[in-house]
mmCIF file of C-alpha atoms in Angstrom:
data_model
loop_
_atom_site.group_PDB
_atom_site.id
_atom_site.type_symbol
_atom_site.label_atom_id
_atom_site.label_comp_id
_atom_site.label_asym_id
_atom_site.label_seq_id
_atom_site.Cartn_x
_atom_site.Cartn_y
_atom_site.Cartn_z
ATOM 1 C CA MET A 1 -30.278 -10.810 -1.021
ATOM 2 C CA ALA A 2 -26.657 -11.961 -1.215
ATOM 3 C CA GLU A 3 -25.429 -8.528 -0.130
ATOM 4 C CA GLN A 4 -27.793 -8.596 2.863
ATOM 5 C CA ALA A 5 -26.435 -11.998 3.838
ATOM 6 C CA ARG A 6 -22.883 -10.701 3.647
ATOM 7 C CA ASP A 7 -23.804 -7.700 5.780
ATOM 8 C CA LYS A 8 -25.310 -10.008 8.400
ATOM 9 C CA ASN A 9 -22.184 -12.175 8.394
ATOM 10 C CA ASP A 10 -19.963 -9.101 8.715
ATOM 11 C CA SER A 11 -21.865 -8.014 11.831
ATOM 12 C CA ARG A 12 -20.916 -11.300 13.472
ATOM 13 C CA LEU A 13 -17.199 -10.892 12.784
ATOM 14 C CA THR A 14 -14.733 -9.648 15.365
ATOM 15 C CA GLU A 15 -12.580 -6.652 14.496
ATOM 16 C CA ARG A 16 -9.729 -9.046 13.796
ATOM 17 C CA GLY A 17 -11.984 -11.167 11.588
ATOM 18 C CA ARG A 18 -13.079 -8.131 9.576
ATOM 19 C CA ALA A 19 -9.438 -7.105 9.129
ATOM 20 C CA THR A 20 -8.558 -10.594 7.874
ATOM 21 C CA ARG A 21 -11.457 -10.609 5.459
ATOM 22 C CA GLU A 22 -10.511 -7.154 4.182
ATOM 23 C CA ARG A 23 -6.922 -8.293 3.650
ATOM 24 C CA ILE A 24 -8.076 -11.317 1.651
ATOM 25 C CA LEU A 25 -10.485 -9.240 -0.417
ATOM 26 C CA ARG A 26 -7.926 -6.526 -1.205
ATOM 27 C CA ALA A 27 -5.307 -9.065 -2.222
ATOM 28 C CA ALA A 28 -7.821 -10.830 -4.480
ATOM 29 C CA ALA A 29 -9.017 -7.573 -6.060
ATOM 30 C CA ASP A 30 -5.462 -6.469 -6.861
ATOM 31 C CA MET A 31 -4.497 -9.848 -8.316
ATOM 32 C CA MET A 32 -7.679 -10.267 -10.351
ATOM 33 C CA TYR A 33 -7.333 -6.771 -11.786
ATOM 34 C CA VAL A 34 -3.746 -7.289 -12.894
ATOM 35 C CA ARG A 35 -3.782 -10.991 -13.784
ATOM 36 C CA GLY A 36 -7.453 -11.690 -14.431
ATOM 37 C CA VAL A 37 -10.001 -13.757 -12.539
ATOM 38 C CA SER A 38 -9.269 -17.068 -14.218
ATOM 39 C CA SER A 39 -5.516 -16.765 -13.628
ATOM 40 C CA THR A 40 -5.905 -16.034 -9.907
ATOM 41 C CA THR A 41 -6.172 -19.042 -7.594
ATOM 42 C CA LEU A 42 -7.315 -19.192 -3.992
ATOM 43 C CA ASP A 43 -3.886 -20.472 -2.978
ATOM 44 C CA GLU A 44 -2.287 -17.406 -4.535
ATOM 45 C CA VAL A 45 -4.727 -15.114 -2.765
ATOM 46 C CA ARG A 46 -4.001 -16.897 0.514
ATOM 47 C CA ALA A 47 -0.250 -16.423 0.052
ATOM 48 C CA ALA A 48 -0.585 -12.773 -1.009
ATOM 49 C CA SER A 49 -2.860 -11.946 1.932
ATOM 50 C CA GLY A 50 -0.715 -13.818 4.476
ATOM 51 C CA THR A 51 -3.611 -15.948 5.686
ATOM 52 C CA SER A 52 -3.967 -19.629 6.462
ATOM 53 C CA LYS A 53 -6.211 -21.996 4.536
ATOM 54 C CA SER A 54 -8.613 -22.170 7.462
ATOM 55 C CA GLN A 55 -8.856 -18.368 7.591
ATOM 56 C CA LEU A 56 -9.400 -18.101 3.845
ATOM 57 C CA TYR A 57 -12.113 -20.763 3.684
ATOM 58 C CA ARG A 58 -13.840 -19.440 6.788
ATOM 59 C CA HIS A 59 -14.503 -16.191 4.940
ATOM 60 C CA TYR A 60 -14.657 -17.518 1.378
ATOM 61 C CA PRO A 61 -15.624 -21.191 1.018
ATOM 62 C CA ASP A 62 -15.223 -21.017 -2.764
ATOM 63 C CA LYS A 63 -13.830 -18.776 -5.459
ATOM 64 C CA ASP A 64 -17.259 -17.658 -6.676
ATOM 65 C CA ALA A 65 -18.006 -16.040 -3.318
ATOM 66 C CA LEU A 66 -14.690 -14.204 -3.403
ATOM 67 C CA VAL A 67 -15.175 -13.049 -6.987
ATOM 68 C CA ARG A 68 -18.589 -11.579 -6.186
ATOM 69 C CA ASP A 69 -17.158 -9.595 -3.296
ATOM 70 C CA VAL A 70 -14.352 -8.386 -5.558
ATOM 71 C CA VAL A 71 -16.987 -7.158 -8.017
ATOM 72 C CA ALA A 72 -18.783 -5.318 -5.196
ATOM 73 C CA LEU A 73 -15.547 -3.763 -3.923
ATOM 74 C CA GLN A 74 -14.331 -2.593 -7.323
ATOM 75 C CA ALA A 75 -17.754 -1.168 -8.164
ATOM 76 C CA ALA A 76 -18.100 0.676 -4.847
ATOM 77 C CA GLU A 77 -14.715 2.343 -5.183
ATOM 78 C CA LEU A 78 -15.190 3.197 -8.858
ATOM 79 C CA LEU A 79 -18.673 4.652 -8.347
ATOM 80 C CA LYS A 80 -17.504 6.696 -5.382
ATOM 81 C CA ARG A 81 -14.849 8.343 -7.534
ATOM 82 C CA GLN A 82 -17.279 8.858 -10.414
ATOM 83 C CA HIS A 83 -19.801 10.464 -8.071
ATOM 84 C CA GLN A 84 -17.119 12.899 -6.925
ATOM 85 C CA LEU A 85 -16.259 13.748 -10.531
ATOM 86 C CA LEU A 86 -19.795 13.976 -11.887
ATOM 87 C CA GLN A 87 -22.059 15.146 -9.070
ATOM 88 C CA ARG A 88 -21.829 18.813 -10.176
ATOM 89 C CA LEU A 89 -21.332 18.313 -13.897
ATOM 90 C CA ASN A 90 -23.335 21.002 -15.695
ATOM 91 C CA SER A 91 -21.309 22.179 -18.703
ATOM 92 C CA LEU A 92 -19.443 21.010 -21.771
ATOM 93 C CA ARG A 93 -16.197 22.193 -20.206
ATOM 94 C CA GLY A 94 -17.004 20.115 -17.151
ATOM 95 C CA LEU A 95 -17.474 17.089 -19.396
ATOM 96 C CA GLU A 96 -14.039 17.723 -20.910
ATOM 97 C CA ARG A 97 -12.539 17.887 -17.438
ATOM 98 C CA TRP A 98 -14.104 14.529 -16.607
ATOM 99 C CA ARG A 99 -12.563 13.138 -19.808
ATOM 100 C CA ASP A 100 -9.159 14.522 -18.804
ATOM 101 C CA ALA A 101 -9.440 12.939 -15.358
ATOM 102 C CA MET A 102 -10.323 9.546 -16.834
ATOM 103 C CA VAL A 103 -7.487 9.605 -19.365
ATOM 104 C CA GLU A 104 -4.902 10.904 -16.897
ATOM 105 C CA HIS A 105 -5.814 8.270 -14.323
ATOM 106 C CA ASN A 106 -5.492 5.508 -16.912
ATOM 107 C CA ALA A 107 -2.191 6.984 -18.129
ATOM 108 C CA LEU A 108 -0.636 6.236 -14.733
ATOM 109 C CA ARG A 109 -0.454 2.598 -15.910
ATOM 110 C CA ASN A 110 0.056 3.391 -19.623
ATOM 111 C CA GLY A 111 -3.435 2.052 -20.214
ATOM 112 C CA ALA A 112 -2.602 -1.388 -18.794
ATOM 113 C CA TYR A 113 -5.306 -3.620 -17.263
ATOM 114 C CA GLY A 114 -8.286 -1.550 -18.466
ATOM 115 C CA CYS A 115 -11.372 -0.519 -16.503
ATOM 116 C CA PRO A 116 -11.635 -2.264 -13.103
ATOM 117 C CA LEU A 117 -15.310 -3.022 -13.747
ATOM 118 C CA GLY A 118 -15.090 -3.586 -17.483
ATOM 119 C CA SER A 119 -12.269 -6.101 -17.145
ATOM 120 C CA LEU A 120 -14.403 -8.133 -14.737
ATOM 121 C CA ALA A 121 -17.338 -7.957 -17.149
ATOM 122 C CA ASN A 122 -15.177 -9.288 -19.984
ATOM 123 C CA GLU A 123 -14.315 -12.398 -17.974
ATOM 124 C CA LEU A 124 -17.487 -13.054 -16.029
ATOM 125 C CA ALA A 125 -20.431 -12.044 -18.233
ATOM 126 C CA ASP A 126 -20.653 -15.436 -19.958
ATOM 127 C CA GLN A 127 -19.654 -17.537 -16.931
ATOM 128 C CA ASP A 128 -21.421 -16.244 -13.817
ATOM 129 C CA GLU A 129 -24.982 -14.979 -14.170
ATOM 130 C CA GLU A 130 -25.107 -13.506 -10.669
ATOM 131 C CA ALA A 131 -21.885 -11.601 -11.250
ATOM 132 C CA ARG A 132 -23.089 -10.471 -14.689
ATOM 133 C CA ASN A 133 -26.299 -9.057 -13.225
ATOM 134 C CA ALA A 134 -24.380 -7.263 -10.494
ATOM 135 C CA ILE A 135 -21.941 -5.728 -12.976
ATOM 136 C CA ALA A 136 -24.841 -4.661 -15.209
ATOM 137 C CA ARG A 137 -26.434 -2.843 -12.258
ATOM 138 C CA HIS A 138 -23.158 -1.091 -11.464
ATOM 139 C CA PHE A 139 -22.763 0.041 -15.063
ATOM 140 C CA GLN A 140 -26.329 1.372 -14.974
ATOM 141 C CA SER A 141 -25.480 3.378 -11.853
ATOM 142 C CA TRP A 142 -22.410 4.802 -13.568
ATOM 143 C CA GLU A 143 -24.397 5.644 -16.694
ATOM 144 C CA ARG A 144 -27.044 7.393 -14.584
ATOM 145 C CA LEU A 145 -24.377 9.703 -13.146
ATOM 146 C CA LEU A 146 -23.446 10.721 -16.688
ATOM 147 C CA GLU A 147 -27.092 11.045 -17.676
ATOM 148 C CA ALA A 148 -27.839 13.252 -14.658
ATOM 149 C CA GLY A 149 -25.067 15.639 -15.687
ATOM 150 C CA LEU A 150 -26.390 15.783 -19.240
ATOM 151 C CA VAL A 151 -29.910 16.418 -17.933
ATOM 152 C CA ARG A 152 -28.585 19.346 -15.888
ATOM 153 C CA MET A 153 -26.958 20.695 -19.043
ATOM 154 C CA LYS A 154 -30.250 20.284 -20.885
ATOM 155 C CA ASP A 155 -32.275 21.942 -18.112
ATOM 156 C CA SER A 156 -29.901 24.910 -17.948
ATOM 157 C CA GLY A 157 -30.015 25.484 -21.697
ATOM 158 C CA VAL A 158 -26.537 24.216 -22.565
ATOM 159 C CA LEU A 159 -28.037 21.353 -24.597
ATOM 160 C CA ARG A 160 -31.127 21.502 -26.793
ATOM 161 C CA VAL A 161 -34.471 20.603 -25.258
ATOM 162 C CA ASP A 162 -34.886 17.678 -27.670
ATOM 163 C CA THR A 163 -31.622 16.068 -26.506
ATOM 164 C CA ASP A 164 -31.928 12.437 -25.392
ATOM 165 C CA ALA A 165 -29.670 12.492 -22.323
ATOM 166 C CA ALA A 166 -30.006 8.750 -21.700
ATOM 167 C CA GLU A 167 -28.948 7.878 -25.237
ATOM 168 C CA LEU A 168 -25.952 10.225 -25.092
ATOM 169 C CA ALA A 169 -24.902 8.760 -21.738
ATOM 170 C CA THR A 170 -24.966 5.249 -23.234
ATOM 171 C CA GLY A 171 -22.860 6.400 -26.181
ATOM 172 C CA LEU A 172 -20.390 8.088 -23.866
ATOM 173 C CA MET A 173 -20.084 4.959 -21.726
ATOM 174 C CA ALA A 174 -19.558 2.822 -24.833
ATOM 175 C CA ALA A 175 -16.799 5.169 -26.012
ATOM 176 C CA LEU A 176 -15.174 5.056 -22.577
ATOM 177 C CA GLN A 177 -15.182 1.272 -22.347
ATOM 178 C CA GLY A 178 -14.001 0.868 -25.935
ATOM 179 C CA GLY A 179 -11.287 3.404 -25.211
ATOM 180 C CA TYR A 180 -10.187 1.437 -22.167
ATOM 181 C CA LEU A 181 -9.873 -1.709 -24.274
ATOM 182 C CA LEU A 182 -7.903 -0.045 -27.077
ATOM 183 C CA ALA A 183 -5.608 1.684 -24.580
ATOM 184 C CA GLN A 184 -4.985 -1.624 -22.837
ATOM 185 C CA THR A 185 -4.113 -3.332 -26.116
ATOM 186 C CA ALA A 186 -1.856 -0.496 -27.297
ATOM 187 C CA GLN A 187 -0.409 0.240 -23.833
ATOM 188 C CA ASP A 188 -1.123 3.849 -24.738
ATOM 189 C CA VAL A 189 -4.021 6.085 -23.679
ATOM 190 C CA LYS A 190 -4.196 7.960 -27.011
ATOM 191 C CA PRO A 191 -7.003 5.740 -28.424
ATOM 192 C CA MET A 192 -9.013 6.296 -25.233
ATOM 193 C CA ARG A 193 -8.752 10.080 -25.603
ATOM 194 C CA ILE A 194 -9.729 9.875 -29.285
ATOM 195 C CA ALA A 195 -12.803 7.760 -28.489
ATOM 196 C CA LEU A 196 -13.942 10.116 -25.732
ATOM 197 C CA ASP A 197 -13.273 13.187 -27.882
ATOM 198 C CA MET A 198 -15.505 11.783 -30.613
ATOM 199 C CA ALA A 199 -18.287 11.003 -28.125
ATOM 200 C CA ILE A 200 -18.063 14.471 -26.588
ATOM 201 C CA GLY A 201 -18.017 15.977 -30.074
ATOM 202 C CA HIS A 202 -21.337 14.243 -30.731
ATOM 203 C CA ILE A 203 -22.728 15.701 -27.498
ATOM 204 C CA LYS A 204 -21.531 19.175 -28.535
ATOM 205 C CA ALA A 205 -23.568 18.780 -31.717
ATOM 206 C CA HIS A 206 -26.624 18.934 -29.416
ATOM 207 C CA ALA A 207 -25.589 22.289 -27.925
ATOM 208 C CA ALA A 208 -28.270 24.970 -27.886
ATOM 209 C CA PRO A 209 -27.437 27.773 -30.388
ATOM 210 C CA ALA A 210 -27.458 30.464 -27.702
ATOM 211 C CA ASP A 211 -25.066 28.509 -25.475
ATOM 212 C CA VAL A 212 -22.005 27.943 -27.615
ATOM 213 C CA VAL A 213 -19.982 29.351 -24.734
ATOM 214 C CA ASP A 214 -20.349 27.554 -21.406
ATOM 215 C CA PRO A 215 -22.034 29.414 -18.540
ATOM 216 C CA PRO A 216 -19.790 31.104 -15.908
ATOM 217 C CA ALA A 217 -20.892 28.701 -13.130
ATOM 218 C CA GLU A 218 -18.623 25.755 -13.896
ATOM 219 C CA GLY A 219 -19.480 22.281 -12.695
ATOM 220 C CA ALA A 220 -16.795 19.966 -11.323
ATOM 221 C CA GLY A 221 -16.379 17.638 -14.269
ATOM 222 C CA GLY A 222 -12.938 16.227 -13.546
ATOM 223 C CA ARG A 223 -11.168 17.688 -10.580
#
C-alpha cells in the first residue's frame, strides 16, 4: 500500500521534482550505508544533496519516510544484481562463481560497512515494524533466487532428489550474512569466504553420486 502511494505521488512530480527526490534519496542511501541510519540526520542529507529544507520536507516530511525509501532502493539494486548472478545458476561450479563475485565485491571496501540490506536490518528490525517487514520480504526474494538455482541443480541430477533446496538456501543466506558481519568487524573478507566455503561444502555433501563432476552446460553463477 505504501509503495502504491509513493508511485502515485511520483506520477504527480515534474521531471525536476523527480530529479530532486532522486538526489535526496541517493545521498541518504550513501550516508546511511556508511554511517548508519541513526547517525544520519535530515539536515546532513539536505546538505549532502544540495537541497533546501522546503525541498527536502516536500518529498520527505519525516525521517521514517526517507528510511523506508532507502530500504526500497537498496533492496531493488541488490536484488537486480543477484538476479543477474543467479538467474542461470545450475551447477556447483556456478555456485562457487557466485561466491567469488560476492567476496570480490565486498573486498573492494575491505569488508567495510557490510551488506547494504543486512546493515539496515541490524538497525531497524527492532525499531520500525514496517521497515522490518519490508526487509524480511526482500530477504525472502533473495533466498528464493538461491533456492531456484538449487532446485535446478536438483532437477538436473547435480544434487540428490531428497535434497531440501529451501533449507540449503536458508543456510547459505545465513552464512553469507554472518560472513558480511565478520568481514566488517575484521576489515578483511577472509571470514566471509570461509563461511561461504563451509556452506557450499555442506551443499556439495548433497551431490548425486553420478554427478561429482559438473555438467558441461555451465550456469552463470558469478560473472
